[in-house]
Short mmCIF file of C-alpha atoms and ligand atoms in Angstrom, two decimals:
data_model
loop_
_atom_site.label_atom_id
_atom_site.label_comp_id
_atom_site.label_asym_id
_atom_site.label_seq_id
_atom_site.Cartn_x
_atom_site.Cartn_y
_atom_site.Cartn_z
CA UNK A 1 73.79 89.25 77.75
CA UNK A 2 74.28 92.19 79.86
CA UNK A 3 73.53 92.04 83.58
CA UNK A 4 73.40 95.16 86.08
CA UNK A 5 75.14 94.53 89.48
CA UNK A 6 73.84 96.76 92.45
CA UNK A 7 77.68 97.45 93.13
CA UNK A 8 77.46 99.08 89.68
CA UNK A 9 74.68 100.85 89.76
CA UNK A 10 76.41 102.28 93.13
CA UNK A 11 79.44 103.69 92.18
CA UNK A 12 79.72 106.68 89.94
CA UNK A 13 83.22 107.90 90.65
CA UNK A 14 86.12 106.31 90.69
CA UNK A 15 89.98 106.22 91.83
CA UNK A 16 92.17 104.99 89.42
CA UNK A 17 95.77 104.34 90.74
CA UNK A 18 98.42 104.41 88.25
CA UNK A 19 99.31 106.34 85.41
CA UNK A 20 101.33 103.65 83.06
CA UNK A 21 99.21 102.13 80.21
CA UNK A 22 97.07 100.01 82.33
CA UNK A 23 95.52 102.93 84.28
CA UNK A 24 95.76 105.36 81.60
CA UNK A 25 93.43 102.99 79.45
CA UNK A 26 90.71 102.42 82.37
CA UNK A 27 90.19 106.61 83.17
CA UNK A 28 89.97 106.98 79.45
CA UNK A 29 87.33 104.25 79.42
CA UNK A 30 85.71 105.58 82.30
CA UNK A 31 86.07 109.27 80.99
CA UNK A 32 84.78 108.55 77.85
CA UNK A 33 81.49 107.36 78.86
CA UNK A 34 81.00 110.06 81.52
CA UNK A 35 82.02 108.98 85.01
CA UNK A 36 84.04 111.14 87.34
CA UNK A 37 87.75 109.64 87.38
CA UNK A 38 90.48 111.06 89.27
CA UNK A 39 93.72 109.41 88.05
CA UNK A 40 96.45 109.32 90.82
CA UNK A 41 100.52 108.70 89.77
CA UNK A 42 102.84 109.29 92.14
CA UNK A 43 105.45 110.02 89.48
CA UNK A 44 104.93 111.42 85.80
CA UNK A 45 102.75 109.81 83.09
CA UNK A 46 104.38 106.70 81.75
CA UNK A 47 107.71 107.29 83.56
CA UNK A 48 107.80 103.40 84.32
CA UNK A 49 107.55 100.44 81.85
CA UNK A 50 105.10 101.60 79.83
CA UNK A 51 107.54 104.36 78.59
CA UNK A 52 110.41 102.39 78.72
CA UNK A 53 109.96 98.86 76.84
CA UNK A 54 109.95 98.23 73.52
CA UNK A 55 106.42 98.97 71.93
CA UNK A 56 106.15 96.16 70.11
CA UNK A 57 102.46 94.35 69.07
CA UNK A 58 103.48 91.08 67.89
CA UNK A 59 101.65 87.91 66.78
CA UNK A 60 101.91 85.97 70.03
CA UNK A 61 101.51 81.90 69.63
CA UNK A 62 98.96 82.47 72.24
CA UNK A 63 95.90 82.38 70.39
CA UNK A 64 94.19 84.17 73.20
CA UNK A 65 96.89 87.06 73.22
CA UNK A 66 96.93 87.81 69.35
CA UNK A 67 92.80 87.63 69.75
CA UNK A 68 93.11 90.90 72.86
CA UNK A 69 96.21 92.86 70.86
CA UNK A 70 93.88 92.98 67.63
CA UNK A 71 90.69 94.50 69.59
CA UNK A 72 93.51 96.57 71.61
CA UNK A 73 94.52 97.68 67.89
CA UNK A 74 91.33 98.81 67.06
CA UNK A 75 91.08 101.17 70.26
CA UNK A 76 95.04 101.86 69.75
CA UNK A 77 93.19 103.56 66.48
CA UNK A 78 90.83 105.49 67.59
CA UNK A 79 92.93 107.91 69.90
CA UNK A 80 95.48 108.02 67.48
CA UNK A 81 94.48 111.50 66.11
CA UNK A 82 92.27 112.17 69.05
CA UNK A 83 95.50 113.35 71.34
CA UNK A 84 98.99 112.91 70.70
CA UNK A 85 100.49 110.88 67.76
CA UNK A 86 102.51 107.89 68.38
CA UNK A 87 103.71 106.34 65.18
CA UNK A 88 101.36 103.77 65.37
CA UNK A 89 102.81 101.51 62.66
CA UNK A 90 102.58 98.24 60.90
CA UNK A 91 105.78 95.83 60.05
CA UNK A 92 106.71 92.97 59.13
CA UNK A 93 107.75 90.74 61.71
CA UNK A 94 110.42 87.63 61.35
CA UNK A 95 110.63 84.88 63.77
CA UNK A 96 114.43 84.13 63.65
CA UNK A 97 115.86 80.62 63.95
CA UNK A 98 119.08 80.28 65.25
CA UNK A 99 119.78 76.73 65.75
CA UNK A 100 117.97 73.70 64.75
CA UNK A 101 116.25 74.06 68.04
CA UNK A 102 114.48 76.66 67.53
CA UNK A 103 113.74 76.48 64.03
CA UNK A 104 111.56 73.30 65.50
CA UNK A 105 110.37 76.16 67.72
CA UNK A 106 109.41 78.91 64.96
CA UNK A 107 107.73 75.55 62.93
CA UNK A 108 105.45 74.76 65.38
CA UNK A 109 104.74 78.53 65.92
CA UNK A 110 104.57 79.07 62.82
CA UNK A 111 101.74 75.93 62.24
CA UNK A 112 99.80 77.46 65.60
CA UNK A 113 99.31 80.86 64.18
CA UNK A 114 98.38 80.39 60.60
CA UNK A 115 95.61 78.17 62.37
CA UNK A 116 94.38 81.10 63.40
CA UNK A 117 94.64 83.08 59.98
CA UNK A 118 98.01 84.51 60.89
CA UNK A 119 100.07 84.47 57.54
CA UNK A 120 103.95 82.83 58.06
CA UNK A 121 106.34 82.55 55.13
CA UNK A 122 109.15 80.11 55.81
CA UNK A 123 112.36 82.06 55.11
CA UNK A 124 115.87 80.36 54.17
CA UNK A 125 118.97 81.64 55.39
CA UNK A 126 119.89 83.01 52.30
CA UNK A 127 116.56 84.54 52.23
CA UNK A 128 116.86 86.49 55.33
CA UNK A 129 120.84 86.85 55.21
CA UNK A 130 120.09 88.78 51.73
CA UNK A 131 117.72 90.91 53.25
CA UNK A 132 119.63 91.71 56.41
CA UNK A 133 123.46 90.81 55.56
CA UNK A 134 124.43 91.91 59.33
CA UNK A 135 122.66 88.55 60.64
CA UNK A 136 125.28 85.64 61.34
CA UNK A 137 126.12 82.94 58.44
CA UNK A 138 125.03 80.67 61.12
CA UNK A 139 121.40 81.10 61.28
CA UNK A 140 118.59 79.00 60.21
CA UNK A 141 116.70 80.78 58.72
CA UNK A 142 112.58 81.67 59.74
CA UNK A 143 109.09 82.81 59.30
CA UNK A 144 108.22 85.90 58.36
CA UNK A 145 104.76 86.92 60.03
CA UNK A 146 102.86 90.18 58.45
CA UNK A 147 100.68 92.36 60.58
CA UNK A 148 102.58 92.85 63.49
CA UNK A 149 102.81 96.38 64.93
CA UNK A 150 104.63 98.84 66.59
CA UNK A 151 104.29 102.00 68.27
CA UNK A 152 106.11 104.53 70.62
CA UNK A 153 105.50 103.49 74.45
CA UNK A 154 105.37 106.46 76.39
CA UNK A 155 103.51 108.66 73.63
CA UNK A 156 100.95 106.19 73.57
CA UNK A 157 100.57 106.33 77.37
CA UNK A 158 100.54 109.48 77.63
CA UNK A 159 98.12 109.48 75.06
CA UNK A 160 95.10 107.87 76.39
CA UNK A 161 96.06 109.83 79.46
CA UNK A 162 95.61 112.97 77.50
CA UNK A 163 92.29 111.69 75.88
CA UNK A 164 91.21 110.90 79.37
CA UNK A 165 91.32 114.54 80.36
CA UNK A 166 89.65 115.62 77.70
CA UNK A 167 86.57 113.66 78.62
CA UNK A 168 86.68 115.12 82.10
CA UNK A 169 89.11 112.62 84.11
CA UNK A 170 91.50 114.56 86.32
CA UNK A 171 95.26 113.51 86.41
CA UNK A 172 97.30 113.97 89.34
CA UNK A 173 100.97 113.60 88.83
CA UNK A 174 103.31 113.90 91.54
CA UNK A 175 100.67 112.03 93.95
CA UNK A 176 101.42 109.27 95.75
CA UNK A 177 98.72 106.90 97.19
CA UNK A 178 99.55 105.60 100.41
CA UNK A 179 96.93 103.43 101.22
CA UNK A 180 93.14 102.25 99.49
CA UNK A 181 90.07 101.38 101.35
CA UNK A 182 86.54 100.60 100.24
CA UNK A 183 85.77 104.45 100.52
CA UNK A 184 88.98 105.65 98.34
CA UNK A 185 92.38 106.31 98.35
CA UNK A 186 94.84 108.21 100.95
CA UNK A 187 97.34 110.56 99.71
CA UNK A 188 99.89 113.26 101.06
CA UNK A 189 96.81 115.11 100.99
CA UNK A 190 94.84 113.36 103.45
CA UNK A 191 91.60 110.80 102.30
CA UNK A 192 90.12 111.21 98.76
CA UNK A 193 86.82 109.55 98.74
CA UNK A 194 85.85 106.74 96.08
CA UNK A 195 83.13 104.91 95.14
CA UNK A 196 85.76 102.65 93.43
CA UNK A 197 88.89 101.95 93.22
CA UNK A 198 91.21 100.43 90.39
CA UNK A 199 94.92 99.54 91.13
CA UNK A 200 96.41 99.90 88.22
CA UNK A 201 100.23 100.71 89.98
CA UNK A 202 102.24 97.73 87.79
CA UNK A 203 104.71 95.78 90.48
CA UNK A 204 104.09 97.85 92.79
CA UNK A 205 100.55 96.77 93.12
CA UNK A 206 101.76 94.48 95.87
CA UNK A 207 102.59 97.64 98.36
CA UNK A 208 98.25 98.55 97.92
CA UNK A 209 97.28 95.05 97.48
CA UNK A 210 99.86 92.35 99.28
CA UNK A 211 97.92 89.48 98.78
CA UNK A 212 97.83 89.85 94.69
CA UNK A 213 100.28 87.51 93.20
CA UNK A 214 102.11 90.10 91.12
CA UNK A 215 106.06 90.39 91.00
CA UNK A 216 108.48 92.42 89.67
CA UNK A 217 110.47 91.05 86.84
CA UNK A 218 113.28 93.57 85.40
CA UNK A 219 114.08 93.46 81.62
CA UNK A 220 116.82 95.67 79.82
CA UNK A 221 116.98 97.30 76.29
CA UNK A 222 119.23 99.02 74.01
CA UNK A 223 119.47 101.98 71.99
CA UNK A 224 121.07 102.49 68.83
CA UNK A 225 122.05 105.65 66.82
CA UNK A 226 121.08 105.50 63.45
CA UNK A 227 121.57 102.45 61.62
CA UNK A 228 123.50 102.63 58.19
CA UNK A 229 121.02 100.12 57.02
CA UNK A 230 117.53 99.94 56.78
CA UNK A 231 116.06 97.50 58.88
CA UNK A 232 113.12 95.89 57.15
CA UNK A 233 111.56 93.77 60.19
CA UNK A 234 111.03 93.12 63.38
CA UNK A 235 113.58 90.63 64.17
CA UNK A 236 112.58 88.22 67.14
CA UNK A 237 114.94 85.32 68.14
CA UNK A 238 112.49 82.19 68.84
CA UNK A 239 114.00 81.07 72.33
CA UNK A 240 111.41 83.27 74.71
CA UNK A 241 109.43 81.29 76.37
CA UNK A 242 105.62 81.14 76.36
CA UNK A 243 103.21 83.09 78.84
CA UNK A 244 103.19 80.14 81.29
CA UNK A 245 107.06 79.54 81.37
CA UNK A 246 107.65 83.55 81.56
CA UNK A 247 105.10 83.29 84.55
CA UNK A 248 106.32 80.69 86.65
CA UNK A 249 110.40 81.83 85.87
CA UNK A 250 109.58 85.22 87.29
CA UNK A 251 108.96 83.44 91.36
CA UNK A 252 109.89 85.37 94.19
CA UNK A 253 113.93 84.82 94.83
CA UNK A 254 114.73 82.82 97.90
CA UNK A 255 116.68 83.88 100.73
CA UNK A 256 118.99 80.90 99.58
CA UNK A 257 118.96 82.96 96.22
CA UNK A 258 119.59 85.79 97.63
CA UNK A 259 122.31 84.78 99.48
CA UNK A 260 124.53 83.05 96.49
CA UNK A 261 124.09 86.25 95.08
CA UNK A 262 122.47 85.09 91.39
CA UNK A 263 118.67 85.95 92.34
CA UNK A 264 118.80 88.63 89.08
CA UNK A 265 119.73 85.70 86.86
CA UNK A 266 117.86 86.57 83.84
CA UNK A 267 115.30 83.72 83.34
CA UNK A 268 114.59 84.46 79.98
CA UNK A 269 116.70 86.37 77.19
CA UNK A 270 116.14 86.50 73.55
CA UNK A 271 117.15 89.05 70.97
CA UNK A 272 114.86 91.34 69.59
CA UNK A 273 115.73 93.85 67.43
CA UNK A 274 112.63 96.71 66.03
CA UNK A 275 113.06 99.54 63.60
CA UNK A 276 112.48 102.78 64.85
CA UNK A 277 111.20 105.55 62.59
CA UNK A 278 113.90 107.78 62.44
CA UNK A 279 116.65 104.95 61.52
CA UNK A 280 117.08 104.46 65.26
CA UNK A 281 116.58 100.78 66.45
CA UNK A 282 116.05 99.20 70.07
CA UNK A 283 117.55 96.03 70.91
CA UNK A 284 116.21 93.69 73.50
CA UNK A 285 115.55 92.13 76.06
CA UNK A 286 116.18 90.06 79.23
CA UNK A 287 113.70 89.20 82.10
CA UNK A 288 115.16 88.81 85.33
CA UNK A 289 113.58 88.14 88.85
CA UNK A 290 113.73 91.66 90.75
CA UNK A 291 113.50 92.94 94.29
CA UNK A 292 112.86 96.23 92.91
CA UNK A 293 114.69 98.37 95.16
CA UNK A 294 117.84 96.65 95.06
CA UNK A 295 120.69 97.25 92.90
CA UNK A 296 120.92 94.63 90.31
CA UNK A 297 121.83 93.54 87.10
CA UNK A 298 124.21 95.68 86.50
CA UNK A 299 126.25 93.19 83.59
CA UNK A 300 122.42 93.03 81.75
CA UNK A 301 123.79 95.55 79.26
CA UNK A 302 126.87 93.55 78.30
CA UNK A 303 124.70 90.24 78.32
CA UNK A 304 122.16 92.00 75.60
CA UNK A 305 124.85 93.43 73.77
CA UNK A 306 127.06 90.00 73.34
CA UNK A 307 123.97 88.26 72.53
CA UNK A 308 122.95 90.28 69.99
CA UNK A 309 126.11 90.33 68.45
CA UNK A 310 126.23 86.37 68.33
CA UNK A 311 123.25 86.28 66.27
CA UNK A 312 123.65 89.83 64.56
CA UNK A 313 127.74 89.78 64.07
CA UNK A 314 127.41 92.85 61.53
CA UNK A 315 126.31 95.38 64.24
CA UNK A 316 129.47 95.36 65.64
CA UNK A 317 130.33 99.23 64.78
CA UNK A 318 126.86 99.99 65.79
CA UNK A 319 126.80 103.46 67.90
CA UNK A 320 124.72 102.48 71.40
CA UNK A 321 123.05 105.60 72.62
CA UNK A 322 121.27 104.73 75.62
CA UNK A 323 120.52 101.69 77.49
CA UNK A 324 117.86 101.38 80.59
CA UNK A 325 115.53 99.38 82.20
CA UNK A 326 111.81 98.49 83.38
CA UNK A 327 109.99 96.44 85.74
CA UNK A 328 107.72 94.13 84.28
CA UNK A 329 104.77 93.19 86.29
CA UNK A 330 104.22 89.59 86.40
CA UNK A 331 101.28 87.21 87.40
CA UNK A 332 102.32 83.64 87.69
CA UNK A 333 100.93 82.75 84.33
CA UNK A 334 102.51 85.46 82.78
CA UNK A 335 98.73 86.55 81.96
CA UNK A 336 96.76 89.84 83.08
CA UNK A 337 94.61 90.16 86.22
CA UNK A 338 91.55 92.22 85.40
CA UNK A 339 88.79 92.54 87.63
CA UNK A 340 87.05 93.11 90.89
CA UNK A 341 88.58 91.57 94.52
CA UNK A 342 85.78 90.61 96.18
CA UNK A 343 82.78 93.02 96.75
CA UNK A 344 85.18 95.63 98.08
CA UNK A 345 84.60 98.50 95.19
CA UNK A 346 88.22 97.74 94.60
CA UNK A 347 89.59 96.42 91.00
CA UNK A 348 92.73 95.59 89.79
CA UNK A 349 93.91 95.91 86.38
CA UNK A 350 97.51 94.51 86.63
CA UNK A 351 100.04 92.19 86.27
CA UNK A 352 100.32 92.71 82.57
CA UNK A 353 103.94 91.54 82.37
CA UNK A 354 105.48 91.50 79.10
CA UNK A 355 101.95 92.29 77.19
CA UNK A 356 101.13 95.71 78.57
CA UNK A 357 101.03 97.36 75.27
CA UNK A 358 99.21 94.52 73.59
CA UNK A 359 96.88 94.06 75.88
CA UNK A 360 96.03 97.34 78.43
CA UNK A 361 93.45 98.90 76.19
CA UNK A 362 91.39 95.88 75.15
CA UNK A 363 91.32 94.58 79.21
CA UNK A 364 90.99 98.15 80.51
CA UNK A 365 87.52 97.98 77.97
CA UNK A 366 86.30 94.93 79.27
CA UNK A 367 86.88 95.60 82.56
CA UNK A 368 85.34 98.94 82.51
CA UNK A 369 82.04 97.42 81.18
CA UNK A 370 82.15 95.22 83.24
CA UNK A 371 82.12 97.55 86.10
CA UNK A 372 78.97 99.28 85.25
CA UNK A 373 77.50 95.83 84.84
CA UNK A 374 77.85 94.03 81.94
CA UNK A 375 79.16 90.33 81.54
CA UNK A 376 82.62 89.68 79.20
CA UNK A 377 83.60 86.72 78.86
CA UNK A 378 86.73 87.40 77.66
CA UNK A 379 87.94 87.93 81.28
CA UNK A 380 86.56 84.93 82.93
CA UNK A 381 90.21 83.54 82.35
CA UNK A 382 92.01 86.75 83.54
CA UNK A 383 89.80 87.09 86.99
CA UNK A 384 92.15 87.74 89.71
CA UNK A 385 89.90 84.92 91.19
CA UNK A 386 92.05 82.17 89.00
CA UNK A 387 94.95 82.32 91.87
CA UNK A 388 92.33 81.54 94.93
CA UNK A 389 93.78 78.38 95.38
CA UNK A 390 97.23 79.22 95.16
CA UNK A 391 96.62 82.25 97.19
CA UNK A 392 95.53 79.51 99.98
CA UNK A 393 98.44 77.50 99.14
CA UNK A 394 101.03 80.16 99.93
CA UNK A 395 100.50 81.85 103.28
CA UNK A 396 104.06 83.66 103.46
CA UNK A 397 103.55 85.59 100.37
CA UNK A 398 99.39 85.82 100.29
CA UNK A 399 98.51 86.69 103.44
CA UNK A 400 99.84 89.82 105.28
CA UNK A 401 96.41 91.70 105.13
CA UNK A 402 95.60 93.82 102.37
CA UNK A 403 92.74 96.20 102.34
CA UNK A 404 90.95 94.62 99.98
CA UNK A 405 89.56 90.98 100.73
CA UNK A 406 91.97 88.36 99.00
CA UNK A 407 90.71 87.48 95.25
C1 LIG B 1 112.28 95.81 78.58
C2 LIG B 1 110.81 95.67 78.40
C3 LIG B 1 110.28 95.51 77.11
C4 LIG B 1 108.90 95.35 76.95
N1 LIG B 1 108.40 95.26 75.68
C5 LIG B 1 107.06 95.18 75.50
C6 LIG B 1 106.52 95.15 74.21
O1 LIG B 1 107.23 95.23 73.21
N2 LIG B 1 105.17 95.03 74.06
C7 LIG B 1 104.33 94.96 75.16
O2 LIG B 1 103.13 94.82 74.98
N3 LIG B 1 104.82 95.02 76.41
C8 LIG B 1 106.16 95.13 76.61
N4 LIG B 1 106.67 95.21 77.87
C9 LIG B 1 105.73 95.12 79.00
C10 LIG B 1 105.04 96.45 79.31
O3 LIG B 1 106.01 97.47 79.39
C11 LIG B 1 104.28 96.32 80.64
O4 LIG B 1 103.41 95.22 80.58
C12 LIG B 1 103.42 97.56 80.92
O5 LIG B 1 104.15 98.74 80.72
C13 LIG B 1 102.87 97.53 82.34
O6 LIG B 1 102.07 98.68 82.50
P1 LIG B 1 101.46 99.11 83.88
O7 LIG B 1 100.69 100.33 83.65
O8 LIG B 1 100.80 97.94 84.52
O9 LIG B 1 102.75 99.40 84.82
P2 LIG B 1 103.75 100.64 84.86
O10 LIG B 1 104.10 101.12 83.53
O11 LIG B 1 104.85 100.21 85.78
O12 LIG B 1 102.91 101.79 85.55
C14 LIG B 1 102.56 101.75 86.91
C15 LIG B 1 102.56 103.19 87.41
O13 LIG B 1 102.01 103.22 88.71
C16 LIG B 1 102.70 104.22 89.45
N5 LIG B 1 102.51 103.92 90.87
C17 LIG B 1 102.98 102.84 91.52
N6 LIG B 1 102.57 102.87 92.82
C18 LIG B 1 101.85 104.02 92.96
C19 LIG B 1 101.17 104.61 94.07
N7 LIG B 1 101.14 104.02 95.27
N8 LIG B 1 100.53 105.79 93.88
C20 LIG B 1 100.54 106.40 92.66
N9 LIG B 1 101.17 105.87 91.57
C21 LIG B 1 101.80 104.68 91.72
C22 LIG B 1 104.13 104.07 88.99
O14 LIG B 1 104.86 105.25 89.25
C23 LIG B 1 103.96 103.78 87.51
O15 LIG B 1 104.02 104.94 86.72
C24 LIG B 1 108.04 95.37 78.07
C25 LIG B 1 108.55 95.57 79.35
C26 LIG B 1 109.93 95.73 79.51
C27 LIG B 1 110.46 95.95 80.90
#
């Protein structure tokens, strides 16, 4: 049932700080039902990871994932023609065995989502090999999953940014904000006030916000030219680890790390290969541990490339265009943090890490109603409140004063 809080009967303009998909979704949800929403980005609209990762929607084993990337679907949908197009799209998406391994891994994935009315077709290796001859004589074989998506990133971002402005929200590019308080947010041009504020700045999160457990976790991808095949699915290698693992692999680096000189060790890497519309085709990824400013991973290239190859053998003579990277932001469940830090008027919609585009428009809804006073459950898991205890637990990271109480 909905419930009015004072604090939201309070606030009728807000900050929003960030302009990849995570803020871009909360001043179009603001916009759209008529607040005043000043959207600050210190760059340009989805110059980050939301324009540079892979734009994929997939059927996650998490049953709570697929459950947010459908009702983000449905809102993906409705600014589709509003603003700018972005080759929304639906494909077919295979979960690729390798080994035996991970063929127990793709079974057991495979078993979780048709629980939850998710189609999956086992696939032999002949089966896939005749559909995509370039894949290695070695594989297993797979499921093949309909109803996963894809769509281009930084359209899509730019998007909702777009249909933002058109319900009244103004978008700053170009400005930085230094610093938040209760009362708004400073920039190079002095103090804007707020009623609220919502950090929505990915990684960097951390610089407006210290004590929110958010890290930076770097991940590389791959450009083709065009194929000289068609590519008829999403191809996903089944050795990336869930939500929890991804979390907890992408820790802050020790000095000790540091030092022996492997702290950008990817801790996750799995091949994933998507279809672009235009014959193009990206291949990914890694996840690595990042200090963001630092240079590093500079052999993550090579490392995407060879794997690929050793599962994909006939791309050899592939042309690569382009290859670059983003900065994931992670929480330490690998899960979004969506909501208010204390009774501040400060929010955070964050920490998205690799489920940004599956999950930003569906959290930036709930959260948004949730701000002018309604209940969703659906966030009770994602409350930045979950990490109190390991917040307490970790003075050195948590605790070097933020201006917003700690969650
Ligand atoms: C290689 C790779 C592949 C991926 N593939 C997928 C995928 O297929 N599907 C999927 O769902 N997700 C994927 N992701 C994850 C997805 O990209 C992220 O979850 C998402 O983009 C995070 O969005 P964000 O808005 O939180 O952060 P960002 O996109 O990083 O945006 C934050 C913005 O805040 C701005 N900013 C920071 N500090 C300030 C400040 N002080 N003042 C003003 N502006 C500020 C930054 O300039 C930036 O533009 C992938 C990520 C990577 C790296």
């Amino acid at each position: 049932m909905a419930t009015t809080s004072p604090l939201s009967r309070a606030i009728r303009d807000f900050a929003v700080v960030g302009g990849g998909i995570a803020g871009c979704t909360v001043a179009y949800e603001l916009a759209r039902r008529g607040h005043s929403v000043t959207l600050y980005e210190q760059s340009s609209i989805a110059h980050a990871a939301s324009g540079r990762n892979m734009g994929l929607l997939l059927n996650q084993v998490e049953v709570e994932v697929v459950k947010i990337m459908r009702h983000s679907l449905e809102i993906y949908r409705e600014v589709e023609h509003a603003a700018r197009p972005f080759n929304l799209r639906q494909l077919p998406q295979l979960l690729l065995a390798r080994d035996a391994e991970q063929m127990k891994v793709a079974r057991a994935h495979a078993a979780a989502l048709r629980e939850i009315g998710v189609e999956a077709q086992p696939l032999d290796p002949q089966q896939v090999r005749s559909e995509v001859p370039q894949l290695s004589e070695d594989i297993q074989g797979g499921y093949l999953l309909p109803g996963a998506w894809a769509l281009d990133p930084a359209p899509a971002t730019q998007a909702f940014a777009e249909a933002a402005r058109v319900a009244g929200a103004e978008i700053r590019t170009g400005a930085r904000v230094s610093a938040i308080d209760r009362h708004g947010v400073f920039t190079d041009e002095g103090r804007r006030p707020a009623g609220g504020v919502i950090v929505a700045s990915g990684p960097w999160a951390v610089d407006l916000l210290p004590s929110l457990p958010v890290t930076a976790a770097r991940g590389w991808v791959l450009l083709t030219a065009a194929l000289p095949f068609a590519l008829p699915w999403i191809v996903e290698e089944m050795s990336w680890p869930d939500q929890d693992r991804l979390g907890r692999a992408s820790r802050l680096p020790t000095l000790a790390d540091v030092a022996s000189g492997g702290h950008d060790e990817p801790a996750a890497s799995a091949l994933a290969l998507a279809p672009l519309t235009d014959g193009r085709a990206l291949i990914g990824t890694s996840m690595a541990p990042s200090l963001r400013e630092a240079v590093e991973g500079l052999d993550m290239p090579q490392r995407v490339a060879a794997r690929a190859l050793e599962i994909a053998p006939g791309l050899r003579d592939v042309s690569i265009a382009r290859a670059w990277y983003g900065m994931r932001p992670m929480a330490p469940d690998g899960m979004p943090i969506v909501g208010r830090l204390g009774e501040s008027g400060v929010f955070v919609h964050g920490g998205h890490g690799s489920l940004g585009m599956m999950t930003a428009p569906a959290t930036a809804r709930w959260l948004v109603d949730e701000i002018l006073g309604e209940t969703r459950p659906e966030l009770k898991s994602l409350s930045p409140a979950r990490f109190a205890e390991s917040a307490s637990s970790a003075p050195s990271r948590l605790s070097s004063g933020g201006t917003a109480p700690a969650p």
